[in-house]
Coordinates of N, CA and C in Angstrom, one line a residue:
X1 N 42.1 -45.3 -5.7 CA 43.4 -44.9 -5.2 C 44.0 -46.0 -4.3
X2 N 45.2 -46.3 -4.4 CA 45.8 -47.2 -3.5 C 47.0 -46.4 -2.8
X3 N 47.1 -46.7 -1.5 CA 48.2 -46.1 -0.8 C 49.5 -47.0 -0.9
X4 N 50.6 -46.6 -0.4 CA 51.8 -47.5 -0.5 C 51.7 -48.9 0.1
X5 N 50.8 -49.1 1.0 CA 50.7 -50.4 1.6 C 49.8 -51.3 0.8
X6 N 49.2 -50.8 -0.3 CA 48.4 -51.6 -1.2 C 47.0 -51.6 -0.9
X7 N 46.5 -50.9 0.2 CA 45.1 -50.9 0.6 C 44.5 -49.7 -0.2
X8 N 43.3 -50.0 -0.7 CA 42.6 -49.0 -1.5 C 42.0 -48.0 -0.5
X9 N 42.3 -46.7 -0.7 CA 41.7 -45.7 0.1 C 40.4 -45.2 -0.5
X10 N 39.5 -44.7 0.4 CA 38.2 -44.2 -0.1 C 38.4 -43.0 -1.0
X11 N 37.5 -42.7 -1.9 CA 37.6 -41.5 -2.7 C 37.4 -40.3 -1.8
X12 N 38.0 -39.2 -2.2 CA 37.9 -38.0 -1.4 C 36.5 -37.5 -1.3
X13 N 36.2 -37.0 -0.1 CA 34.8 -36.6 0.2 C 34.4 -35.4 -0.6
X14 N 33.1 -35.3 -0.9 CA 32.7 -34.1 -1.7 C 32.8 -32.9 -0.8
X15 N 33.3 -31.8 -1.3 CA 33.5 -30.6 -0.5 C 32.1 -30.1 0.1
X16 N 32.2 -29.8 1.4 CA 31.0 -29.4 2.1 C 30.4 -28.1 1.5
X17 N 31.3 -27.2 1.0 CA 30.9 -25.9 0.5 C 30.0 -26.1 -0.7
X18 N 30.4 -27.0 -1.6 CA 29.7 -27.3 -2.9 C 28.3 -27.8 -2.5
X19 N 28.2 -28.7 -1.6 CA 26.9 -29.3 -1.2 C 26.0 -28.3 -0.6
X20 N 26.6 -27.4 0.3 CA 25.8 -26.5 1.0 C 25.2 -25.4 0.0
X21 N 26.0 -25.1 -1.0 CA 25.5 -24.1 -2.1 C 24.3 -24.8 -2.8
X22 N 24.5 -26.1 -3.2 CA 23.4 -26.7 -3.9 C 22.1 -26.8 -3.0
X23 N 22.3 -27.1 -1.7 CA 21.2 -27.1 -0.8 C 20.5 -25.8 -0.7
X24 N 21.3 -24.7 -0.6 CA 20.8 -23.4 -0.5 C 20.0 -23.0 -1.7
X25 N 20.5 -23.3 -2.9 CA 19.8 -22.9 -4.1 C 18.5 -23.7 -4.2
X26 N 18.5 -24.9 -3.8 CA 17.2 -25.7 -3.9 C 16.2 -25.2 -2.9
X27 N 16.6 -24.9 -1.7 CA 15.7 -24.3 -0.7 C 15.2 -23.0 -1.1
X28 N 16.1 -22.1 -1.6 CA 15.6 -20.8 -2.1 C 14.6 -21.0 -3.2
X29 N 14.9 -21.8 -4.2 CA 13.9 -22.0 -5.3 C 12.6 -22.6 -4.8
X30 N 12.6 -23.5 -3.8 CA 11.4 -24.0 -3.3 C 10.6 -22.9 -2.6
X31 N 11.2 -22.1 -1.8 CA 10.5 -21.0 -1.1 C 10.0 -20.0 -2.1
X32 N 10.8 -19.6 -3.1 CA 10.3 -18.7 -4.1 C 9.1 -19.3 -4.8
X33 N 9.2 -20.5 -5.2 CA 8.0 -21.2 -5.8 C 6.8 -21.2 -4.9
X34 N 7.0 -21.4 -3.7 CA 5.9 -21.4 -2.7 C 5.3 -20.0 -2.6
X35 N 6.1 -18.9 -2.6 CA 5.6 -17.6 -2.6 C 4.9 -17.3 -3.9
X36 N 5.5 -17.7 -5.0 CA 4.9 -17.5 -6.3 C 3.6 -18.2 -6.4
X37 N 3.5 -19.4 -5.9 CA 2.2 -20.1 -6.0 C 1.1 -19.4 -5.1
X38 N 1.6 -18.9 -3.9 CA 0.6 -18.2 -3.1 C 0.1 -16.9 -3.7
X39 N 1.0 -16.2 -4.4 CA 0.6 -15.0 -5.1 C -0.4 -15.4 -6.3
X40 N -0.1 -16.5 -6.9 CA -1.0 -16.9 -8.0 C -2.4 -17.3 -7.5
X41 N -2.4 -18.0 -6.3 CA -3.7 -18.3 -5.7 C -4.4 -17.0 -5.3
X42 N -3.7 -16.0 -4.7 CA -4.4 -14.8 -4.4 C -4.9 -14.0 -5.6
X43 N -4.1 -14.1 -6.7 CA -4.5 -13.5 -7.9 C -5.8 -14.1 -8.4
X44 N -5.8 -15.5 -8.4 CA -7.0 -16.2 -8.8 C -8.2 -15.9 -8.0
X45 N -8.1 -15.9 -6.7 CA -9.2 -15.6 -5.8 C -9.7 -14.2 -6.0
X46 N -8.8 -13.2 -6.2 CA -9.1 -11.9 -6.5 C -10.0 -11.8 -7.8
X47 N -9.6 -12.5 -8.8 CA -10.3 -12.4 -10.1 C -11.7 -13.2 -10.0
X48 N -11.7 -14.3 -9.2 CA -13.0 -15.0 -9.1 C -14.0 -14.2 -8.3
X49 N -13.5 -13.4 -7.3 CA -14.4 -12.6 -6.5 C -14.8 -11.3 -7.2
X50 N -14.3 -11.1 -8.4 CA -14.5 -9.9 -9.2 C -14.1 -8.7 -8.4
X51 N -13.0 -8.8 -7.7 CA -12.5 -7.6 -7.0 C -12.0 -6.6 -8.0
X52 N -11.9 -5.4 -7.5 CA -11.5 -4.3 -8.4 C -10.0 -4.2 -8.7
X53 N -9.3 -5.1 -8.2 CA -7.8 -5.1 -8.5 C -7.6 -5.5 -10.0
X54 N -8.5 -6.2 -10.6 CA -8.4 -6.6 -12.0 C -8.9 -5.5 -12.9
X55 N -8.2 -5.2 -13.9 CA -8.7 -4.2 -14.9 C -9.5 -5.0 -16.0
X56 N -10.6 -4.5 -16.3 CA -11.5 -5.1 -17.3 C -11.7 -4.2 -18.5
X57 N -12.2 -4.8 -19.6 CA -12.5 -4.0 -20.7 C -11.4 -3.8 -21.8
X58 N -10.4 -4.6 -21.7 CA -9.3 -4.6 -22.7 C -9.6 -5.6 -23.8
X59 N -9.5 -5.2 -25.1 CA -9.7 -6.1 -26.2 C -8.4 -6.8 -26.4
X60 N -8.4 -8.1 -26.4 CA -7.2 -8.9 -26.5 C -7.5 -10.2 -27.2
X61 N -6.6 -10.8 -27.9 CA -6.8 -12.0 -28.7 C -7.2 -13.1 -27.7
X62 N -6.6 -13.2 -26.6 CA -6.8 -14.3 -25.6 C -7.8 -13.8 -24.5
X63 N -9.0 -13.3 -25.0 CA -9.9 -12.7 -24.1 C -10.8 -13.7 -23.4
X64 N -10.5 -13.8 -22.1 CA -11.4 -14.6 -21.2 C -11.9 -13.6 -20.2
X65 N -13.0 -13.9 -19.5 CA -13.5 -13.0 -18.5 C -12.6 -13.2 -17.3
X66 N -12.7 -12.3 -16.3 CA -11.8 -12.4 -15.2 C -12.0 -13.6 -14.3
X67 N -13.2 -14.1 -14.3 CA -13.4 -15.4 -13.6 C -12.7 -16.5 -14.1
X68 N -12.6 -16.6 -15.5 CA -11.9 -17.7 -16.1 C -10.4 -17.6 -15.8
X69 N -9.8 -16.4 -15.9 CA -8.4 -16.2 -15.5 C -8.2 -16.5 -14.1
X70 N -9.2 -16.1 -13.3 CA -9.1 -16.4 -11.8 C -8.9 -17.9 -11.6
X71 N -9.7 -18.7 -12.2 CA -9.7 -20.2 -12.0 C -8.3 -20.7 -12.6
X72 N -7.9 -20.2 -13.7 CA -6.6 -20.6 -14.2 C -5.5 -20.4 -13.2
X73 N -5.4 -19.1 -12.7 CA -4.4 -18.8 -11.7 C -4.5 -19.5 -10.4
X74 N -5.7 -19.8 -10.0 CA -5.9 -20.5 -8.8 C -5.5 -22.0 -8.9
X75 N -5.8 -22.6 -10.0 CA -5.4 -24.0 -10.2 C -3.8 -24.1 -10.3
X76 N -3.2 -23.2 -11.1 CA -1.8 -23.2 -11.2 C -1.1 -22.9 -9.9
X77 N -1.7 -22.0 -9.1 CA -1.1 -21.8 -7.8 C -1.2 -23.0 -6.9
X78 N -2.3 -23.7 -6.9 CA -2.5 -24.9 -6.0 C -1.5 -26.0 -6.5
X79 N -1.3 -26.2 -7.8 CA -0.3 -27.1 -8.2 C 1.1 -26.7 -7.9
X80 N 1.3 -25.3 -8.0 CA 2.6 -24.8 -7.6 C 3.0 -25.1 -6.1
X81 N 2.0 -25.0 -5.2 CA 2.3 -25.3 -3.8 C 2.7 -26.7 -3.7
X82 N 2.1 -27.7 -4.4 CA 2.5 -29.1 -4.3 C 3.9 -29.3 -4.9
X83 N 4.2 -28.6 -6.0 CA 5.5 -28.7 -6.6 C 6.6 -28.1 -5.7
X84 N 6.3 -27.0 -5.0 CA 7.2 -26.4 -4.1 C 7.5 -27.3 -2.9
X85 N 6.5 -27.9 -2.4 CA 6.7 -28.8 -1.3 C 7.6 -30.0 -1.7
X86 N 7.3 -30.5 -2.9 CA 8.2 -31.6 -3.5 C 9.6 -31.2 -3.6
X87 N 9.8 -30.0 -4.1 CA 11.2 -29.4 -4.2 C 11.8 -29.2 -2.9
X88 N 11.0 -28.7 -1.9 CA 11.6 -28.4 -0.6 C 12.0 -29.7 0.1
X89 N 11.3 -30.8 -0.2 CA 11.7 -32.1 0.4 C 12.7 -32.9 -0.4
X90 N 13.2 -32.2 -1.5 CA 14.3 -32.8 -2.3 C 13.9 -33.9 -3.2
X91 N 12.7 -34.0 -3.6 CA 12.2 -35.0 -4.5 C 12.6 -34.6 -6.0
X92 N 13.0 -35.6 -6.7 CA 13.4 -35.4 -8.1 C 12.2 -34.9 -8.9
X93 N 11.1 -35.5 -8.7 CA 9.9 -35.0 -9.5 C 9.6 -33.6 -9.1
X94 N 9.9 -33.1 -7.9 CA 9.7 -31.7 -7.5 C 10.5 -30.7 -8.4
X95 N 11.7 -31.1 -8.8 CA 12.5 -30.2 -9.6 C 11.9 -30.0 -11.0
X96 N 11.5 -31.2 -11.6 CA 11.0 -31.1 -13.0 C 9.6 -30.4 -12.9
X97 N 8.8 -30.8 -11.9 CA 7.5 -30.2 -11.8 C 7.5 -28.7 -11.5
X98 N 8.5 -28.3 -10.7 CA 8.7 -26.9 -10.4 C 9.0 -26.1 -11.7
X99 N 9.9 -26.6 -12.5 CA 10.2 -25.9 -13.8 C 9.0 -25.9 -14.7
X100 N 8.3 -27.0 -14.7 CA 7.1 -27.0 -15.6 C 6.0 -26.1 -15.2
X101 N 5.7 -26.1 -13.9 CA 4.6 -25.2 -13.4 C 5.1 -23.7 -13.5
X102 N 6.3 -23.4 -13.3 CA 6.8 -22.0 -13.4 C 6.7 -21.6 -14.9
X103 N 6.9 -22.5 -15.8 CA 6.7 -22.2 -17.2 C 5.3 -21.9 -17.6
X104 N 4.4 -22.8 -17.0 CA 2.9 -22.6 -17.2 C 2.5 -21.2 -16.6
X105 N 3.0 -20.9 -15.5 CA 2.7 -19.6 -14.8 C 3.1 -18.4 -15.7
X106 N 4.3 -18.6 -16.3 CA 4.8 -17.5 -17.2 C 3.8 -17.4 -18.4
X107 N 3.4 -18.5 -19.0 CA 2.5 -18.4 -20.1 C 1.1 -17.8 -19.7
X108 N 0.6 -18.3 -18.6 CA -0.7 -17.8 -18.1 C -0.6 -16.3 -17.8
X109 N 0.4 -15.8 -17.2 CA 0.6 -14.4 -16.9 C 0.8 -13.6 -18.2
X110 N 1.5 -14.1 -19.1 CA 1.7 -13.4 -20.4 C 0.4 -13.2 -21.1
X111 N -0.5 -14.3 -21.1 CA -1.8 -14.2 -21.7 C -2.7 -13.2 -21.0
X112 N -2.6 -13.1 -19.7 CA -3.4 -12.2 -18.9 C -2.8 -10.9 -18.7
X113 N -1.7 -10.6 -19.4 CA -1.0 -9.3 -19.2 C -1.9 -8.1 -19.4
X114 N -2.8 -8.0 -20.3 CA -3.6 -6.8 -20.5 C -4.5 -6.5 -19.3
X115 N -4.9 -7.5 -18.6 CA -5.8 -7.4 -17.5 C -5.2 -6.8 -16.3
X116 N -3.9 -7.1 -16.0 CA -3.2 -6.5 -14.9 C -1.7 -6.6 -15.2
X117 N -1.2 -5.6 -15.9 CA 0.2 -5.7 -16.5 C 1.3 -5.7 -15.4
X118 N 1.2 -4.8 -14.4 CA 2.3 -4.8 -13.5 C 2.4 -6.0 -12.6
X119 N 1.3 -6.6 -12.2 CA 1.3 -7.8 -11.4 C 1.8 -9.0 -12.3
X120 N 1.3 -9.0 -13.5 CA 1.7 -10.1 -14.4 C 3.2 -10.1 -14.7
X121 N 3.8 -8.9 -14.9 CA 5.2 -8.8 -15.1 C 6.0 -9.2 -13.9
X122 N 5.5 -8.9 -12.7 CA 6.2 -9.3 -11.5 C 6.2 -10.8 -11.3
X123 N 5.1 -11.4 -11.6 CA 5.0 -12.9 -11.5 C 5.8 -13.6 -12.5
X124 N 5.9 -13.0 -13.7 CA 6.7 -13.6 -14.8 C 8.2 -13.5 -14.4
X125 N 8.6 -12.4 -13.8 CA 10.0 -12.2 -13.4 C 10.3 -13.2 -12.3
X126 N 9.4 -13.4 -11.3 CA 9.6 -14.4 -10.2 C 9.7 -15.8 -10.8
X127 N 8.9 -16.1 -11.8 CA 8.9 -17.4 -12.4 C 10.2 -17.7 -13.1
X128 N 10.7 -16.7 -13.8 CA 12.0 -16.9 -14.4 C 13.1 -17.1 -13.4
X129 N 13.1 -16.4 -12.3 CA 14.1 -16.7 -11.2 C 14.0 -18.1 -10.6
X130 N 12.7 -18.5 -10.5 CA 12.5 -19.9 -10.0 C 13.1 -20.9 -11.0
X131 N 12.8 -20.8 -12.2 CA 13.4 -21.7 -13.2 C 14.9 -21.7 -13.2
X132 N 15.5 -20.5 -13.1 CA 16.9 -20.4 -13.1 C 17.5 -21.1 -11.8
X133 N 16.9 -20.8 -10.7 CA 17.4 -21.4 -9.4 C 17.3 -23.0 -9.4
X134 N 16.2 -23.5 -9.9 CA 16.0 -24.9 -10.0 C 16.9 -25.6 -11.0
X135 N 17.1 -24.9 -12.1 CA 18.0 -25.5 -13.1 C 19.5 -25.4 -12.7
X136 N 19.8 -24.4 -11.9 CA 21.2 -24.2 -11.5 C 21.6 -25.1 -10.4
X137 N 20.7 -25.7 -9.7 CA 21.0 -26.6 -8.6 C 21.4 -28.0 -9.2
X138 N 22.6 -28.4 -8.9 CA 23.1 -29.7 -9.4 C 23.6 -30.5 -8.1
X139 N 22.7 -31.3 -7.5 CA 23.1 -32.0 -6.3 C 24.1 -33.0 -6.5
X140 N 24.3 -33.5 -7.7 CA 25.3 -34.6 -7.9 C 26.8 -34.1 -8.0
X141 N 27.0 -32.7 -8.0 CA 28.3 -32.2 -8.0 C 29.0 -32.3 -6.7

């Protein structure tokens, strides 16, 4: 844009409100992923310790013992913590990694649904919200 004197004026600044909403969504998604990862770690530790919180004895196509499911959830939770920290610090890889790990958490909890259905459904719902929040955040707007 040029003004009447022929000097080019700077482009209009990005609205503060739009940027603050994007920042809020990204921080919310990072914190939710951090909570989700912590829950997954606790779920894994619970299964590895053979705690009574896990229901056993269900016949299912994807039958692993509770220790195997525990290690799966523990590993996904640990990776989720790293992804959440990357997202919290605004790294691009953190956005993509957060969506990927949340997807893997959904799959793992779907497959372990018969062992602890209420907990798995809660974690699946939180993972869907994390994916939505991360994908809704558009910092370039």
